[in-house]
Tab-separated table of C-alpha atoms in Angstrom:
chain	number	residue	atom	x	y	z
A	1	MET	CA	126.405	66.707	99.983
A	2	GLY	CA	129.485	65.251	98.352
A	3	PRO	CA	133.094	64.583	99.339
A	4	ARG	CA	134.760	67.206	101.497
A	5	LEU	CA	138.243	68.361	102.261
A	6	VAL	CA	138.896	67.881	105.937
A	7	VAL	CA	140.202	71.138	107.269
A	8	GLY	CA	138.496	71.718	110.563
A	9	GLY	CA	138.710	71.151	114.294
A	10	ALA	CA	142.334	71.827	115.227
A	11	VAL	CA	142.900	73.265	111.784
A	12	ALA	CA	139.885	75.533	112.168
A	13	ALA	CA	141.355	76.854	115.387
A	14	ALA	CA	144.662	77.500	113.676
A	15	VAL	CA	142.914	79.244	110.806
A	16	ALA	CA	140.906	81.451	113.128
A	17	ALA	CA	143.912	82.319	115.231
A	18	THR	CA	145.920	83.562	112.242
A	19	ILE	CA	143.262	85.657	110.503
A	20	ALA	CA	144.093	89.378	110.554
A	21	PHE	CA	141.318	91.649	111.803
A	22	SER	CA	140.744	95.365	112.097
A	23	GLY	CA	137.729	97.644	112.204
A	24	THR	CA	137.357	97.091	108.447
A	25	ALA	CA	136.007	93.856	107.021
A	26	PHE	CA	138.060	92.115	104.343
A	27	ALA	CA	137.045	89.713	101.608
A	28	SER	CA	138.959	88.173	98.725
A	29	PRO	CA	140.143	84.746	97.558
A	30	ILE	CA	142.787	83.195	99.810
A	31	ASP	CA	145.427	80.543	99.322
A	32	THR	CA	144.473	77.260	100.959
A	33	GLU	CA	146.096	73.955	101.711
A	34	THR	CA	144.553	70.576	102.454
A	35	TYR	CA	145.379	69.207	105.902
A	36	CYS	CA	144.198	65.698	105.031
A	37	ARG	CA	141.324	63.947	103.290
A	38	PRO	CA	139.278	61.106	104.840
A	39	THR	CA	138.652	58.084	102.649
A	40	ASP	CA	136.667	55.895	105.043
A	41	PRO	CA	133.237	55.172	103.472
A	42	GLY	CA	131.622	55.812	106.851
A	43	LEU	CA	132.487	59.482	106.399
A	44	ASP	CA	131.335	60.024	102.822
A	45	GLU	CA	129.140	62.826	104.167
A	46	LEU	CA	131.176	64.439	106.898
A	47	SER	CA	129.034	66.668	109.123
A	48	GLY	CA	131.244	67.660	112.027
A	49	LEU	CA	134.893	67.848	113.000
A	50	THR	CA	136.704	68.949	116.149
A	51	SER	CA	139.867	68.295	118.122
A	52	ILE	CA	140.859	67.606	121.708
A	53	ASP	CA	144.533	67.717	122.676
A	54	GLY	CA	145.588	67.520	119.038
A	55	VAL	CA	143.397	64.500	118.194
A	56	LEU	CA	140.786	64.949	115.456
A	57	TYR	CA	137.256	63.593	115.887
A	58	ALA	CA	134.628	63.454	113.111
A	59	ILE	CA	131.029	62.394	112.603
A	60	GLY	CA	129.030	61.581	109.490
A	61	ASP	CA	125.695	62.958	108.371
A	62	SER	CA	122.263	61.535	109.229
A	63	GLY	CA	122.335	57.761	108.813
A	64	ALA	CA	126.028	57.629	109.697
A	65	ASP	CA	125.842	59.742	112.855
A	66	ASP	CA	125.638	56.925	115.396
A	67	ARG	CA	129.398	56.792	115.920
A	68	VAL	CA	132.332	59.182	116.080
A	69	ALA	CA	135.568	58.581	114.178
A	70	VAL	CA	138.953	59.139	115.782
A	71	PHE	CA	141.493	60.215	113.163
A	72	GLY	CA	145.198	59.655	112.882
A	73	ALA	CA	147.466	62.347	111.470
A	74	ASP	CA	146.630	61.303	107.888
A	75	CYS	CA	142.839	61.308	108.425
A	76	ALA	CA	142.783	57.520	108.557
A	77	VAL	CA	140.219	56.267	111.084
A	78	GLN	CA	142.021	54.798	114.087
A	79	ARG	CA	138.863	53.722	115.912
A	80	TRP	CA	135.133	54.388	116.196
A	81	ILE	CA	133.243	55.464	119.316
A	82	ASP	CA	129.547	54.616	119.522
A	83	VAL	CA	127.276	57.573	120.303
A	84	PRO	CA	125.698	56.919	123.735
A	85	VAL	CA	122.164	57.878	122.635
A	86	ASP	CA	120.171	57.190	119.481
A	87	PRO	CA	120.607	60.313	117.321
A	88	TYR	CA	117.986	61.997	115.156
A	89	ASP	CA	120.180	64.123	112.865
A	90	VAL	CA	123.622	65.184	114.081
A	91	GLU	CA	124.802	68.123	111.975
A	92	ASP	CA	127.854	69.483	113.780
A	93	LEU	CA	130.472	68.479	116.311
A	94	THR	CA	132.490	70.573	118.749
A	95	SER	CA	134.384	70.133	121.997
A	96	TYR	CA	134.549	71.858	125.351
A	97	ASP	CA	136.436	71.146	128.568
A	98	GLY	CA	137.686	67.767	127.339
A	99	SER	CA	134.297	66.457	126.155
A	100	LEU	CA	132.830	66.032	122.695
A	101	TRP	CA	129.518	67.809	122.050
A	102	LEU	CA	127.328	66.488	119.236
A	103	ALA	CA	124.785	68.929	117.806
A	104	ASP	CA	121.672	66.867	117.054
A	105	ILE	CA	119.947	69.914	115.565
A	106	GLY	CA	119.104	68.922	111.998
A	107	ASP	CA	115.421	69.230	111.079
A	108	ASN	CA	114.927	69.409	107.312
A	109	GLN	CA	111.160	69.055	107.655
A	110	MET	CA	111.042	71.468	110.610
A	111	SER	CA	108.872	69.068	112.571
A	112	ARG	CA	110.871	68.411	115.766
A	113	ASP	CA	109.494	69.481	119.133
A	114	THR	CA	113.016	69.513	120.572
A	115	VAL	CA	116.609	69.473	119.348
A	116	ALA	CA	119.506	68.189	121.411
A	117	LEU	CA	123.140	68.315	122.381
A	118	THR	CA	124.877	65.073	123.320
A	119	ARG	CA	127.971	65.105	125.517
A	120	MET	CA	130.485	62.289	124.996
A	121	ASP	CA	133.616	61.269	126.850
A	122	PRO	CA	136.176	60.723	124.042
A	123	ALA	CA	137.872	57.933	125.987
A	124	SER	CA	134.943	55.823	127.175
A	125	GLY	CA	132.118	56.952	124.895
A	126	ALA	CA	129.893	57.540	127.923
A	127	GLY	CA	127.619	60.549	127.830
A	128	GLU	CA	124.141	61.972	128.069
A	129	LEU	CA	121.506	63.894	126.152
A	130	TYR	CA	120.432	67.504	126.693
A	131	ARG	CA	117.233	68.526	124.922
A	132	LEU	CA	116.585	72.133	123.890
A	133	THR	CA	113.485	73.951	122.654
A	134	TYR	CA	113.171	77.012	120.428
A	135	PRO	CA	110.883	79.849	121.566
A	136	ASP	CA	109.352	80.335	118.094
A	137	GLY	CA	108.800	76.912	116.570
A	138	ALA	CA	110.977	74.387	114.764
A	139	HIS	CA	114.113	75.316	112.797
A	140	ASP	CA	116.673	73.430	110.748
A	141	ALA	CA	120.245	74.059	111.913
A	142	GLU	CA	123.756	72.789	111.242
A	143	THR	CA	125.888	75.133	113.350
A	144	ILE	CA	126.916	74.880	116.984
A	145	LEU	CA	129.437	77.116	118.749
A	146	ILE	CA	130.397	77.005	122.416
A	147	GLU	CA	131.599	80.273	123.871
A	148	PRO	CA	134.709	80.395	126.102
A	149	GLY	CA	132.434	80.559	129.153
A	150	GLY	CA	130.606	77.405	128.034
A	151	ARG	CA	127.344	78.843	126.691
A	152	PRO	CA	126.169	76.953	123.580
A	153	VAL	CA	125.036	78.953	120.547
A	154	ILE	CA	122.919	77.522	117.732
A	155	VAL	CA	122.828	79.287	114.355
A	156	THR	CA	119.930	78.129	112.188
A	157	LYS	CA	119.985	77.355	108.474
A	158	GLU	CA	117.345	79.420	106.699
A	159	LEU	CA	116.500	79.504	102.975
A	160	SER	CA	115.947	83.252	103.378
A	161	GLY	CA	119.637	83.702	104.168
A	162	VAL	CA	118.776	85.209	107.568
A	163	SER	CA	119.897	82.768	110.256
A	164	GLY	CA	118.533	82.944	113.774
A	165	VAL	CA	120.979	82.921	116.701
A	166	TYR	CA	119.771	81.075	119.829
A	167	VAL	CA	121.177	80.465	123.322
A	168	PRO	CA	119.775	78.896	126.515
A	169	ALA	CA	117.144	81.188	127.984
A	170	ASP	CA	119.041	81.673	131.254
A	171	ASP	CA	122.454	81.779	129.535
A	172	GLN	CA	123.477	78.437	131.013
A	173	SER	CA	126.811	76.907	130.111
A	174	VAL	CA	126.813	73.356	128.802
A	175	ALA	CA	127.922	72.282	132.294
A	176	ASP	CA	124.701	73.682	133.752
A	177	LEU	CA	122.202	72.204	131.301
A	178	THR	CA	119.725	69.684	132.685
A	179	SER	CA	119.679	66.144	131.276
A	180	PRO	CA	117.501	65.181	129.554
A	181	GLY	CA	115.759	68.568	129.748
A	182	PRO	CA	114.346	70.218	127.792
A	183	THR	CA	116.034	73.575	128.360
A	184	PRO	CA	114.222	76.499	126.704
A	185	MET	CA	116.218	78.790	124.434
A	186	ARG	CA	115.843	82.437	123.527
A	187	LYS	CA	116.681	84.241	120.324
A	188	VAL	CA	119.432	86.852	120.629
A	189	GLY	CA	119.517	88.038	117.021
A	190	ASP	CA	119.752	87.294	113.308
A	191	LEU	CA	122.809	86.661	111.161
A	192	ALA	CA	122.013	87.820	107.628
A	193	PHE	CA	124.172	86.534	104.766
A	194	THR	CA	124.365	88.159	101.340
A	195	ALA	CA	124.820	85.980	98.249
A	196	THR	CA	128.307	85.775	96.733
A	197	ASP	CA	129.515	84.402	93.408
A	198	THR	CA	131.614	81.674	95.052
A	199	VAL	CA	130.854	78.405	93.259
A	200	GLY	CA	129.461	75.514	95.285
A	201	GLY	CA	126.563	74.211	97.304
A	202	PRO	CA	123.558	72.064	96.417
A	203	PRO	CA	121.388	72.804	93.374
A	204	PHE	CA	118.348	75.081	93.456
A	205	VAL	CA	119.425	77.012	96.571
A	206	VAL	CA	121.857	79.862	97.217
A	207	GLY	CA	124.624	77.998	99.021
A	208	SER	CA	126.483	81.141	100.032
A	209	THR	CA	123.627	82.219	102.320
A	210	LEU	CA	123.042	78.945	104.201
A	211	ALA	CA	124.930	78.432	107.479
A	212	THR	CA	126.412	74.915	107.563
A	213	GLY	CA	128.926	74.874	110.416
A	214	GLY	CA	130.804	76.864	113.007
A	215	ALA	CA	133.786	76.921	115.345
A	216	VAL	CA	135.431	78.940	118.073
A	217	SER	CA	139.233	79.096	118.113
A	218	ALA	CA	141.057	77.131	120.795
A	219	ASP	CA	142.105	80.331	122.567
A	220	GLY	CA	138.552	81.670	122.463
A	221	THR	CA	139.391	84.835	120.535
A	222	VAL	CA	137.758	84.129	117.168
A	223	ALA	CA	134.353	82.816	116.108
A	224	ALA	CA	133.686	81.394	112.648
A	225	VAL	CA	130.510	80.487	110.791
A	226	ARG	CA	130.568	79.060	107.304
A	227	THR	CA	128.136	78.522	104.480
A	228	TYR	CA	128.492	75.996	101.657
A	229	THR	CA	130.889	78.357	99.900
A	230	ASP	CA	132.324	80.996	102.245
A	231	ALA	CA	133.788	81.160	105.740
A	232	THR	CA	133.261	84.208	107.926
A	233	PHE	CA	135.359	85.121	110.955
A	234	SER	CA	135.044	87.599	113.796
A	235	ALA	CA	137.549	88.422	116.562
A	236	ARG	CA	137.038	89.232	120.216
A	237	ARG	CA	137.117	92.950	120.830
A	238	THR	CA	140.327	94.120	122.525
A	239	GLY	CA	139.858	94.467	126.264
A	240	THR	CA	137.035	91.893	126.465
A	241	SER	CA	137.851	89.095	128.888
A	242	ARG	CA	138.033	85.607	127.420
A	243	ARG	CA	135.390	84.195	129.750
A	244	HIS	CA	132.875	86.994	129.262
A	245	TRP	CA	133.267	87.262	125.509
A	246	SER	CA	130.115	86.147	123.711
A	247	ILE	CA	129.110	85.286	120.162
A	248	ARG	CA	126.416	87.957	120.281
A	249	GLN	CA	128.969	90.664	121.099
A	250	ARG	CA	131.292	89.555	118.334
A	251	LEU	CA	129.059	88.802	115.378
A	252	ALA	CA	130.386	91.980	113.718
A	253	PRO	CA	132.627	93.103	112.159
A	254	TRP	CA	133.311	90.070	109.992
A	255	CYS	CA	136.064	88.944	107.676
A	256	ARG	CA	134.488	86.846	104.915
A	257	CYS	CA	136.589	84.504	102.792
A	258	PRO	CA	135.636	82.344	99.809
A	259	ILE	CA	136.685	78.740	100.328
A	260	SER	CA	137.119	75.684	98.157
A	261	ARG	CA	133.848	74.707	96.524
A	262	ARG	CA	134.557	71.085	97.492
A	263	ALA	CA	135.186	71.803	101.155
A	264	ARG	CA	132.474	71.129	103.710
A	265	HIS	CA	134.588	72.399	106.564
A	266	TRP	CA	137.340	74.970	107.023
A	267	SER	CA	140.072	75.686	104.476
A	268	SER	CA	143.423	76.668	105.953
A	269	PRO	CA	144.841	79.937	104.607
A	270	THR	CA	148.579	80.035	104.018
A	271	THR	CA	148.572	83.816	103.626
A	272	GLY	CA	147.503	84.439	107.226
A	273	HIS	CA	144.775	86.892	106.253
A	274	CYS	CA	141.672	87.182	104.108
A	275	SER	CA	142.890	90.122	102.086
A	276	SER	CA	145.660	92.673	101.906
A	277	HIS	CA	143.298	95.474	100.917
A	278	PRO	CA	140.238	97.098	102.507
A	279	ARG	CA	136.860	95.843	101.428
A	280	GLN	CA	135.832	97.223	98.046
A	281	ASP	CA	132.325	97.811	96.726
A	282	SER	CA	132.726	94.778	94.484
A	283	ASP	CA	133.694	92.499	97.387
A	284	PRO	CA	131.104	90.134	98.907
A	285	PRO	CA	129.215	91.972	101.663
A	286	ARG	CA	129.782	90.716	105.186
A	287	PRO	CA	126.951	89.114	107.169
A	288	ARG	CA	124.890	91.498	109.256
A	289	PHE	CA	123.981	90.810	112.871
A	290	ARG	CA	120.697	92.230	114.108
A	291	PRO	CA	120.116	91.903	117.889
A	292	SER	CA	116.620	90.937	118.949
């Protein structure tokens, strides 16, 4: 993984909130703008980005994931917060109810018995670990989303392009998880990506089919999952309450947008939509959600 444009967290929420949706999926190149670019060497491989009350927080990839950076408006690091537990491989970062949530879910060798979420207080750095177990063996993952009601959702990263979608077995919110656990998970479906011709990603793999991050908009109406090359968005169905909306219910239909090949996180569209025309046969197919 190389340098990334930082357009995530608060920016991701803004992006998601301005995407136009209908019953038809859209896909085409979009205009983007760079919010800011981090230059601190501790974030050469940025893995996760989120915001709380307008403040951006970021974490590096494995080997640099033992502390969280607090950004100023220009992406300069204002201070570092030590992670309260020794991480294995933090691959994403999100926030919920004023706390940071680190997704220690990376497992390139697929050898871990458990994965984990770590809660952190952004002011004091205090926090605790919550272990989770898959029902069907180890998986590598880089995507965490927290639904408006607090339920965490893990989307795995699969070379097949078919990502598994997992939630706590009893649908617990993050507030109800047991520390240190483990809490068993259950699989609620698959998210199948189709290859696109968007340039980017590591060599020897199809970067457009590998899930590398996710976000839920600040108002809870839009979910987003991205690959190395494309971002995909889905809106809450009209009439669904914010609290009872779930990722499983809203994994289709999708709006899929190519993004900058250099961006690890979200690119901010200035057009306010993915496309001005309905999806054509030549457009990249949208991901398919298959409930279990």
